[in-house]
Short mmCIF file of N, CA and C in Angstrom, two decimals:
data_model
loop_
_atom_site.label_atom_id
_atom_site.label_comp_id
_atom_site.label_asym_id
_atom_site.label_seq_id
_atom_site.Cartn_x
_atom_site.Cartn_y
_atom_site.Cartn_z
N UNK R 1 26.22 23.79 -74.64
CA UNK R 1 26.16 22.81 -73.57
C UNK R 1 25.83 21.45 -74.16
N UNK R 2 26.43 20.44 -73.56
CA UNK R 2 26.29 19.10 -74.10
C UNK R 2 26.03 18.12 -72.98
N UNK R 3 25.22 17.11 -73.25
CA UNK R 3 24.93 16.08 -72.27
C UNK R 3 25.37 14.75 -72.85
N UNK R 4 26.07 13.94 -72.05
CA UNK R 4 26.65 12.71 -72.53
C UNK R 4 26.13 11.52 -71.75
N UNK R 5 25.92 10.40 -72.44
CA UNK R 5 25.50 9.16 -71.81
C UNK R 5 26.21 7.99 -72.47
N UNK R 6 26.41 6.92 -71.73
CA UNK R 6 27.01 5.73 -72.30
C UNK R 6 26.53 4.51 -71.52
N UNK R 7 26.21 3.46 -72.23
CA UNK R 7 25.82 2.21 -71.59
C UNK R 7 27.02 1.27 -71.56
N UNK R 8 26.91 0.24 -70.77
CA UNK R 8 28.00 -0.71 -70.70
C UNK R 8 27.56 -2.03 -70.10
N UNK R 9 28.54 -2.87 -69.79
CA UNK R 9 28.23 -4.21 -69.35
C UNK R 9 28.84 -4.56 -68.00
N UNK R 10 29.72 -3.77 -67.45
CA UNK R 10 30.47 -4.23 -66.30
C UNK R 10 29.93 -3.79 -64.95
N UNK R 11 29.15 -2.75 -64.86
CA UNK R 11 28.69 -2.28 -63.57
C UNK R 11 27.61 -1.24 -63.72
N UNK R 12 27.16 -0.74 -62.58
CA UNK R 12 26.13 0.29 -62.60
C UNK R 12 26.59 1.43 -61.70
N UNK R 13 26.45 2.63 -62.21
CA UNK R 13 26.83 3.84 -61.50
C UNK R 13 25.58 4.68 -61.29
N UNK R 14 25.36 5.11 -60.06
CA UNK R 14 24.26 6.04 -59.79
C UNK R 14 24.72 7.44 -60.17
N UNK R 15 23.91 8.16 -60.95
CA UNK R 15 24.26 9.52 -61.36
C UNK R 15 23.39 10.50 -60.59
N UNK R 16 24.06 11.36 -59.82
CA UNK R 16 23.38 12.33 -58.96
C UNK R 16 23.24 13.68 -59.67
N UNK R 17 22.46 14.53 -59.09
CA UNK R 17 22.17 15.86 -59.62
C UNK R 17 23.43 16.63 -60.00
N UNK R 18 24.38 16.70 -59.10
CA UNK R 18 25.60 17.47 -59.36
C UNK R 18 26.34 17.03 -60.59
N UNK R 19 26.38 15.72 -60.84
CA UNK R 19 27.06 15.21 -62.04
C UNK R 19 26.31 15.60 -63.30
N UNK R 20 24.98 15.44 -63.30
CA UNK R 20 24.20 15.83 -64.48
C UNK R 20 24.37 17.32 -64.77
N UNK R 21 24.31 18.13 -63.74
CA UNK R 21 24.46 19.58 -63.92
C UNK R 21 25.85 19.89 -64.46
N UNK R 22 26.86 19.28 -63.88
CA UNK R 22 28.24 19.54 -64.32
C UNK R 22 28.46 19.11 -65.77
N UNK R 23 27.87 17.99 -66.17
CA UNK R 23 28.00 17.56 -67.57
C UNK R 23 27.25 18.48 -68.52
N UNK R 24 26.14 19.02 -68.07
CA UNK R 24 25.26 19.82 -68.93
C UNK R 24 25.67 21.27 -69.02
N UNK R 25 26.06 21.85 -67.92
CA UNK R 25 26.33 23.28 -67.83
C UNK R 25 27.83 23.55 -67.90
N UNK R 26 28.28 24.10 -69.02
CA UNK R 26 29.71 24.35 -69.20
C UNK R 26 30.26 25.38 -68.22
N UNK R 27 29.41 26.15 -67.58
CA UNK R 27 29.88 27.13 -66.60
C UNK R 27 29.95 26.56 -65.18
N UNK R 28 29.52 25.32 -64.99
CA UNK R 28 29.56 24.69 -63.68
C UNK R 28 31.01 24.50 -63.23
N UNK R 29 31.26 24.71 -61.94
CA UNK R 29 32.63 24.60 -61.40
C UNK R 29 33.23 23.21 -61.58
N UNK R 30 32.41 22.18 -61.71
CA UNK R 30 32.89 20.81 -61.86
C UNK R 30 32.81 20.30 -63.30
N UNK R 31 32.52 21.18 -64.26
CA UNK R 31 32.31 20.73 -65.64
C UNK R 31 33.49 19.93 -66.18
N UNK R 32 34.69 20.47 -66.10
CA UNK R 32 35.87 19.77 -66.64
C UNK R 32 36.09 18.43 -65.96
N UNK R 33 35.95 18.41 -64.65
CA UNK R 33 36.12 17.16 -63.91
C UNK R 33 35.04 16.14 -64.29
N UNK R 34 33.81 16.61 -64.47
CA UNK R 34 32.72 15.72 -64.86
C UNK R 34 32.99 15.10 -66.23
N UNK R 35 33.48 15.90 -67.16
CA UNK R 35 33.80 15.39 -68.49
C UNK R 35 34.91 14.33 -68.39
N UNK R 36 35.93 14.58 -67.56
CA UNK R 36 37.02 13.63 -67.37
C UNK R 36 36.50 12.32 -66.77
N UNK R 37 35.68 12.43 -65.75
CA UNK R 37 35.12 11.24 -65.10
C UNK R 37 34.25 10.47 -66.08
N UNK R 38 33.41 11.18 -66.80
CA UNK R 38 32.55 10.53 -67.78
C UNK R 38 33.37 9.75 -68.80
N UNK R 39 34.44 10.35 -69.29
CA UNK R 39 35.29 9.68 -70.28
C UNK R 39 35.86 8.38 -69.71
N UNK R 40 36.27 8.41 -68.45
CA UNK R 40 36.80 7.21 -67.80
C UNK R 40 35.71 6.15 -67.64
N UNK R 41 34.53 6.55 -67.21
CA UNK R 41 33.42 5.61 -67.06
C UNK R 41 33.04 5.01 -68.41
N UNK R 42 33.10 5.82 -69.43
CA UNK R 42 32.80 5.35 -70.79
C UNK R 42 33.79 4.26 -71.20
N UNK R 43 35.07 4.47 -70.91
CA UNK R 43 36.10 3.47 -71.22
C UNK R 43 35.82 2.16 -70.49
N UNK R 44 35.31 2.27 -69.27
CA UNK R 44 35.04 1.09 -68.44
C UNK R 44 33.69 0.44 -68.75
N UNK R 45 32.95 1.03 -69.68
CA UNK R 45 31.64 0.51 -70.11
C UNK R 45 30.65 0.36 -68.95
N UNK R 46 30.63 1.35 -68.09
CA UNK R 46 29.69 1.35 -66.97
C UNK R 46 28.29 1.71 -67.44
N UNK R 47 27.28 1.22 -66.72
CA UNK R 47 25.90 1.58 -66.98
C UNK R 47 25.48 2.65 -65.98
N UNK R 48 24.53 3.50 -66.39
CA UNK R 48 24.09 4.60 -65.55
C UNK R 48 22.64 4.42 -65.11
N UNK R 49 22.38 4.86 -63.88
CA UNK R 49 21.05 4.80 -63.30
C UNK R 49 20.83 6.10 -62.53
N UNK R 50 19.62 6.62 -62.59
CA UNK R 50 19.25 7.81 -61.82
C UNK R 50 17.78 7.69 -61.43
N UNK R 51 17.26 8.69 -60.75
CA UNK R 51 15.85 8.66 -60.34
C UNK R 51 15.09 9.86 -60.89
N UNK R 52 13.78 9.74 -60.86
CA UNK R 52 12.95 10.87 -61.27
C UNK R 52 13.12 12.06 -60.31
N UNK R 53 13.45 11.79 -59.04
CA UNK R 53 13.70 12.89 -58.10
C UNK R 53 14.95 13.66 -58.48
N UNK R 54 16.01 12.95 -58.88
CA UNK R 54 17.23 13.61 -59.33
C UNK R 54 16.95 14.43 -60.58
N UNK R 55 16.19 13.86 -61.50
CA UNK R 55 15.84 14.59 -62.72
C UNK R 55 15.09 15.87 -62.39
N UNK R 56 14.15 15.78 -61.45
CA UNK R 56 13.40 16.97 -61.03
C UNK R 56 14.34 18.05 -60.50
N UNK R 57 15.28 17.65 -59.64
CA UNK R 57 16.25 18.63 -59.13
C UNK R 57 17.04 19.28 -60.26
N UNK R 58 17.48 18.45 -61.21
CA UNK R 58 18.28 18.97 -62.33
C UNK R 58 17.49 19.95 -63.18
N UNK R 59 16.28 19.57 -63.54
CA UNK R 59 15.46 20.43 -64.39
C UNK R 59 15.18 21.76 -63.70
N UNK R 60 14.88 21.70 -62.42
CA UNK R 60 14.61 22.93 -61.67
C UNK R 60 15.84 23.83 -61.64
N UNK R 61 16.99 23.25 -61.30
CA UNK R 61 18.22 24.06 -61.27
C UNK R 61 18.57 24.61 -62.64
N UNK R 62 18.51 23.77 -63.66
CA UNK R 62 18.83 24.24 -65.01
C UNK R 62 17.87 25.32 -65.46
N UNK R 63 16.60 25.16 -65.13
CA UNK R 63 15.58 26.15 -65.52
C UNK R 63 15.95 27.53 -64.98
N UNK R 64 16.34 27.58 -63.72
CA UNK R 64 16.62 28.88 -63.10
C UNK R 64 18.05 29.36 -63.33
N UNK R 65 19.01 28.44 -63.48
CA UNK R 65 20.41 28.85 -63.63
C UNK R 65 20.85 28.99 -65.09
N UNK R 66 20.34 28.11 -65.96
CA UNK R 66 20.81 28.11 -67.36
C UNK R 66 19.72 28.49 -68.36
N UNK R 67 18.46 28.44 -67.92
CA UNK R 67 17.36 28.83 -68.79
C UNK R 67 16.48 27.66 -69.21
N UNK R 68 15.28 28.01 -69.64
CA UNK R 68 14.27 27.03 -70.02
C UNK R 68 14.74 26.14 -71.16
N UNK R 69 15.37 26.71 -72.16
CA UNK R 69 15.82 25.96 -73.34
C UNK R 69 16.77 24.83 -72.94
N UNK R 70 17.72 25.12 -72.06
CA UNK R 70 18.68 24.11 -71.61
C UNK R 70 17.98 23.03 -70.78
N UNK R 71 17.03 23.43 -69.95
CA UNK R 71 16.29 22.47 -69.14
C UNK R 71 15.48 21.52 -70.03
N UNK R 72 14.85 22.05 -71.05
CA UNK R 72 14.08 21.22 -71.98
C UNK R 72 15.01 20.29 -72.76
N UNK R 73 16.14 20.80 -73.20
CA UNK R 73 17.12 19.95 -73.91
C UNK R 73 17.58 18.80 -73.01
N UNK R 74 17.85 19.10 -71.75
CA UNK R 74 18.24 18.06 -70.80
C UNK R 74 17.14 16.99 -70.71
N UNK R 75 15.89 17.40 -70.58
CA UNK R 75 14.77 16.45 -70.52
C UNK R 75 14.67 15.61 -71.78
N UNK R 76 14.80 16.26 -72.93
CA UNK R 76 14.73 15.53 -74.20
C UNK R 76 15.82 14.47 -74.31
N UNK R 77 17.04 14.84 -73.92
CA UNK R 77 18.14 13.89 -73.99
C UNK R 77 17.98 12.75 -72.99
N UNK R 78 17.48 13.06 -71.80
CA UNK R 78 17.22 12.00 -70.82
C UNK R 78 16.15 11.03 -71.33
N UNK R 79 15.07 11.59 -71.84
CA UNK R 79 13.97 10.77 -72.35
C UNK R 79 14.45 9.86 -73.47
N UNK R 80 15.20 10.41 -74.40
CA UNK R 80 15.75 9.62 -75.50
C UNK R 80 16.68 8.53 -74.97
N UNK R 81 17.54 8.88 -74.04
CA UNK R 81 18.49 7.92 -73.48
C UNK R 81 17.78 6.79 -72.73
N UNK R 82 16.72 7.13 -72.04
CA UNK R 82 15.96 6.10 -71.33
C UNK R 82 15.27 5.17 -72.33
N UNK R 83 14.66 5.73 -73.35
CA UNK R 83 13.94 4.92 -74.34
C UNK R 83 14.87 4.02 -75.15
N UNK R 84 16.10 4.42 -75.33
CA UNK R 84 17.05 3.60 -76.09
C UNK R 84 17.85 2.65 -75.19
N UNK R 85 17.59 2.66 -73.89
CA UNK R 85 18.23 1.74 -72.98
C UNK R 85 19.62 2.15 -72.52
N UNK R 86 20.02 3.35 -72.81
CA UNK R 86 21.34 3.83 -72.41
C UNK R 86 21.35 4.20 -70.93
N UNK R 87 20.23 4.65 -70.44
CA UNK R 87 20.09 5.12 -69.07
C UNK R 87 18.85 4.48 -68.46
N UNK R 88 18.96 4.05 -67.22
CA UNK R 88 17.79 3.55 -66.51
C UNK R 88 17.36 4.61 -65.50
N UNK R 89 16.09 5.00 -65.59
CA UNK R 89 15.52 5.96 -64.65
C UNK R 89 14.54 5.22 -63.75
N UNK R 90 14.78 5.30 -62.45
CA UNK R 90 13.90 4.67 -61.48
C UNK R 90 12.84 5.69 -61.07
N UNK R 91 11.58 5.29 -61.20
CA UNK R 91 10.46 6.14 -60.81
C UNK R 91 10.01 5.71 -59.42
N UNK R 92 9.97 6.66 -58.53
CA UNK R 92 9.76 6.39 -57.11
C UNK R 92 8.31 6.02 -56.84
N UNK R 93 8.13 4.90 -56.14
CA UNK R 93 6.79 4.48 -55.73
C UNK R 93 6.61 4.74 -54.23
N UNK R 94 5.44 4.41 -53.74
CA UNK R 94 5.12 4.72 -52.34
C UNK R 94 6.04 3.99 -51.36
N UNK R 95 6.34 2.73 -51.61
CA UNK R 95 7.20 1.96 -50.70
C UNK R 95 8.60 2.55 -50.64
N UNK R 96 9.16 2.89 -51.78
CA UNK R 96 10.49 3.48 -51.82
C UNK R 96 10.49 4.84 -51.12
N UNK R 97 9.44 5.60 -51.37
CA UNK R 97 9.29 6.91 -50.73
C UNK R 97 9.27 6.78 -49.21
N UNK R 98 8.54 5.79 -48.70
CA UNK R 98 8.46 5.58 -47.25
C UNK R 98 9.83 5.20 -46.67
N UNK R 99 10.59 4.38 -47.39
CA UNK R 99 11.95 4.03 -46.93
C UNK R 99 12.84 5.27 -46.90
N UNK R 100 12.70 6.12 -47.91
CA UNK R 100 13.50 7.36 -47.96
C UNK R 100 13.14 8.28 -46.79
N UNK R 101 11.87 8.39 -46.49
CA UNK R 101 11.43 9.22 -45.36
C UNK R 101 12.03 8.68 -44.05
N UNK R 102 12.07 7.37 -43.91
CA UNK R 102 12.65 6.77 -42.71
C UNK R 102 14.13 7.15 -42.56
N UNK R 103 14.88 7.12 -43.65
CA UNK R 103 16.29 7.54 -43.60
C UNK R 103 16.38 9.02 -43.28
N UNK R 104 15.55 9.82 -43.93
CA UNK R 104 15.56 11.27 -43.71
C UNK R 104 15.35 11.59 -42.23
N UNK R 105 14.43 10.89 -41.59
CA UNK R 105 14.14 11.12 -40.17
C UNK R 105 15.34 10.81 -39.27
N UNK R 106 16.18 9.87 -39.68
CA UNK R 106 17.32 9.43 -38.87
C UNK R 106 18.50 10.39 -38.88
N UNK R 107 18.62 11.21 -39.90
CA UNK R 107 19.83 12.02 -40.08
C UNK R 107 19.54 13.50 -39.91
N UNK R 108 19.30 13.91 -38.70
CA UNK R 108 18.95 15.28 -38.37
C UNK R 108 20.07 16.28 -38.67
N UNK R 109 21.31 15.92 -38.40
CA UNK R 109 22.40 16.90 -38.47
C UNK R 109 23.25 16.81 -39.73
N UNK R 110 22.85 16.03 -40.71
CA UNK R 110 23.73 15.80 -41.86
C UNK R 110 23.37 16.60 -43.11
N UNK R 111 22.34 17.40 -43.06
CA UNK R 111 21.90 18.19 -44.22
C UNK R 111 21.53 17.35 -45.43
N UNK R 112 21.03 16.15 -45.20
CA UNK R 112 20.57 15.32 -46.30
C UNK R 112 19.24 15.85 -46.82
N UNK R 113 19.11 15.86 -48.13
CA UNK R 113 17.82 16.20 -48.72
C UNK R 113 17.00 14.91 -48.84
N UNK R 114 15.71 15.05 -49.05
CA UNK R 114 14.87 13.88 -49.28
C UNK R 114 15.32 13.18 -50.57
N UNK R 115 15.73 13.94 -51.56
CA UNK R 115 16.23 13.35 -52.80
C UNK R 115 17.48 12.52 -52.53
N UNK R 116 18.38 13.00 -51.66
CA UNK R 116 19.55 12.20 -51.28
C UNK R 116 19.09 10.86 -50.69
N UNK R 117 18.12 10.90 -49.81
CA UNK R 117 17.63 9.69 -49.16
C UNK R 117 17.00 8.72 -50.16
N UNK R 118 16.25 9.25 -51.12
CA UNK R 118 15.70 8.42 -52.19
C UNK R 118 16.85 7.76 -52.96
N UNK R 119 17.88 8.53 -53.25
CA UNK R 119 19.04 8.00 -53.98
C UNK R 119 19.69 6.86 -53.21
N UNK R 120 19.83 7.01 -51.89
CA UNK R 120 20.45 5.97 -51.07
C UNK R 120 19.62 4.69 -51.09
N UNK R 121 18.30 4.83 -51.00
CA UNK R 121 17.43 3.65 -51.04
C UNK R 121 17.58 2.94 -52.38
N UNK R 122 17.60 3.69 -53.46
CA UNK R 122 17.75 3.09 -54.79
C UNK R 122 19.11 2.39 -54.91
N UNK R 123 20.17 3.03 -54.44
CA UNK R 123 21.49 2.40 -54.48
C UNK R 123 21.49 1.09 -53.70
N UNK R 124 20.83 1.07 -52.57
CA UNK R 124 20.74 -0.15 -51.77
C UNK R 124 19.95 -1.23 -52.51
N UNK R 125 18.82 -0.86 -53.06
CA UNK R 125 17.96 -1.81 -53.78
C UNK R 125 18.68 -2.46 -54.96
N UNK R 126 19.45 -1.66 -55.68
CA UNK R 126 20.13 -2.13 -56.89
C UNK R 126 21.58 -2.53 -56.63
N UNK R 127 21.97 -2.57 -55.35
CA UNK R 127 23.32 -2.94 -54.95
C UNK R 127 24.38 -2.13 -55.70
N UNK R 128 24.14 -0.83 -55.76
CA UNK R 128 25.06 0.10 -56.40
C UNK R 128 26.03 0.62 -55.34
N UNK R 129 27.31 0.53 -55.64
CA UNK R 129 28.34 0.92 -54.68
C UNK R 129 29.15 2.12 -55.13
N UNK R 130 28.82 2.66 -56.32
CA UNK R 130 29.54 3.82 -56.83
C UNK R 130 28.54 4.85 -57.33
N UNK R 131 28.87 6.12 -57.08
CA UNK R 131 28.02 7.21 -57.56
C UNK R 131 28.88 8.21 -58.32
N UNK R 132 28.34 8.67 -59.42
CA UNK R 132 28.92 9.80 -60.16
C UNK R 132 28.25 11.01 -59.53
N UNK R 133 28.96 11.61 -58.59
CA UNK R 133 28.39 12.68 -57.78
C UNK R 133 29.51 13.55 -57.24
N UNK R 134 29.15 14.75 -56.90
CA UNK R 134 30.08 15.66 -56.23
C UNK R 134 29.58 15.95 -54.81
N UNK R 135 28.68 15.11 -54.34
CA UNK R 135 28.01 15.25 -53.06
C UNK R 135 28.61 14.24 -52.08
N UNK R 136 29.28 14.72 -51.06
CA UNK R 136 29.95 13.85 -50.09
C UNK R 136 28.98 13.04 -49.23
N UNK R 137 27.69 13.33 -49.31
CA UNK R 137 26.71 12.57 -48.53
C UNK R 137 26.73 11.09 -48.91
N UNK R 138 27.08 10.79 -50.15
CA UNK R 138 27.10 9.39 -50.58
C UNK R 138 28.11 8.57 -49.77
N UNK R 139 29.25 9.17 -49.47
CA UNK R 139 30.28 8.43 -48.74
C UNK R 139 29.83 8.06 -47.33
N UNK R 140 29.03 8.90 -46.70
CA UNK R 140 28.56 8.57 -45.35
C UNK R 140 27.59 7.39 -45.36
N UNK R 141 27.06 7.06 -46.54
CA UNK R 141 26.17 5.92 -46.67
C UNK R 141 26.91 4.71 -47.26
N UNK R 142 28.25 4.81 -47.35
CA UNK R 142 29.05 3.68 -47.82
C UNK R 142 29.13 3.54 -49.32
N UNK R 143 28.81 4.59 -50.05
CA UNK R 143 28.85 4.58 -51.51
C UNK R 143 30.06 5.38 -51.96
N UNK R 144 30.93 4.76 -52.76
CA UNK R 144 32.13 5.43 -53.25
C UNK R 144 31.78 6.42 -54.35
N UNK R 145 32.55 7.50 -54.41
CA UNK R 145 32.37 8.48 -55.48
C UNK R 145 33.34 8.18 -56.61
N UNK R 146 32.93 8.46 -57.81
CA UNK R 146 33.76 8.26 -59.01
C UNK R 146 34.63 9.48 -59.27
N UNK R 147 35.17 10.08 -58.22
CA UNK R 147 36.02 11.26 -58.42
C UNK R 147 37.42 10.99 -57.91
#
């Protein structure tokens, strides 16, 4: 299993749990598509941003689906990528959390997770209009998918 990151100068893409999992886990149903999308984003020199909530979801899923070793490798690669400036990780504070809760309360019938709502707040704050995601919830919030 391999995890890929690339920095760039032209834009910022929010990376959601499904994309990280698909890039990391070769058995994921979206693995081939994720690799294709990543290659295209790399050509376009896009920058990537994610949140600590998304990372938590990824580590938890990888831990139970792919094993502890893969989850730790994912964390190590994320940490390295953040420290070298390839990836920006937003750490959620109380104000952002409260905004996410407000969104969560509004969408009773949409099956949004709290992590989805945190992601939407971050996209709004950073004026991000594209997400590397396989989650259609982004489109209902006006964020285009890179698929």
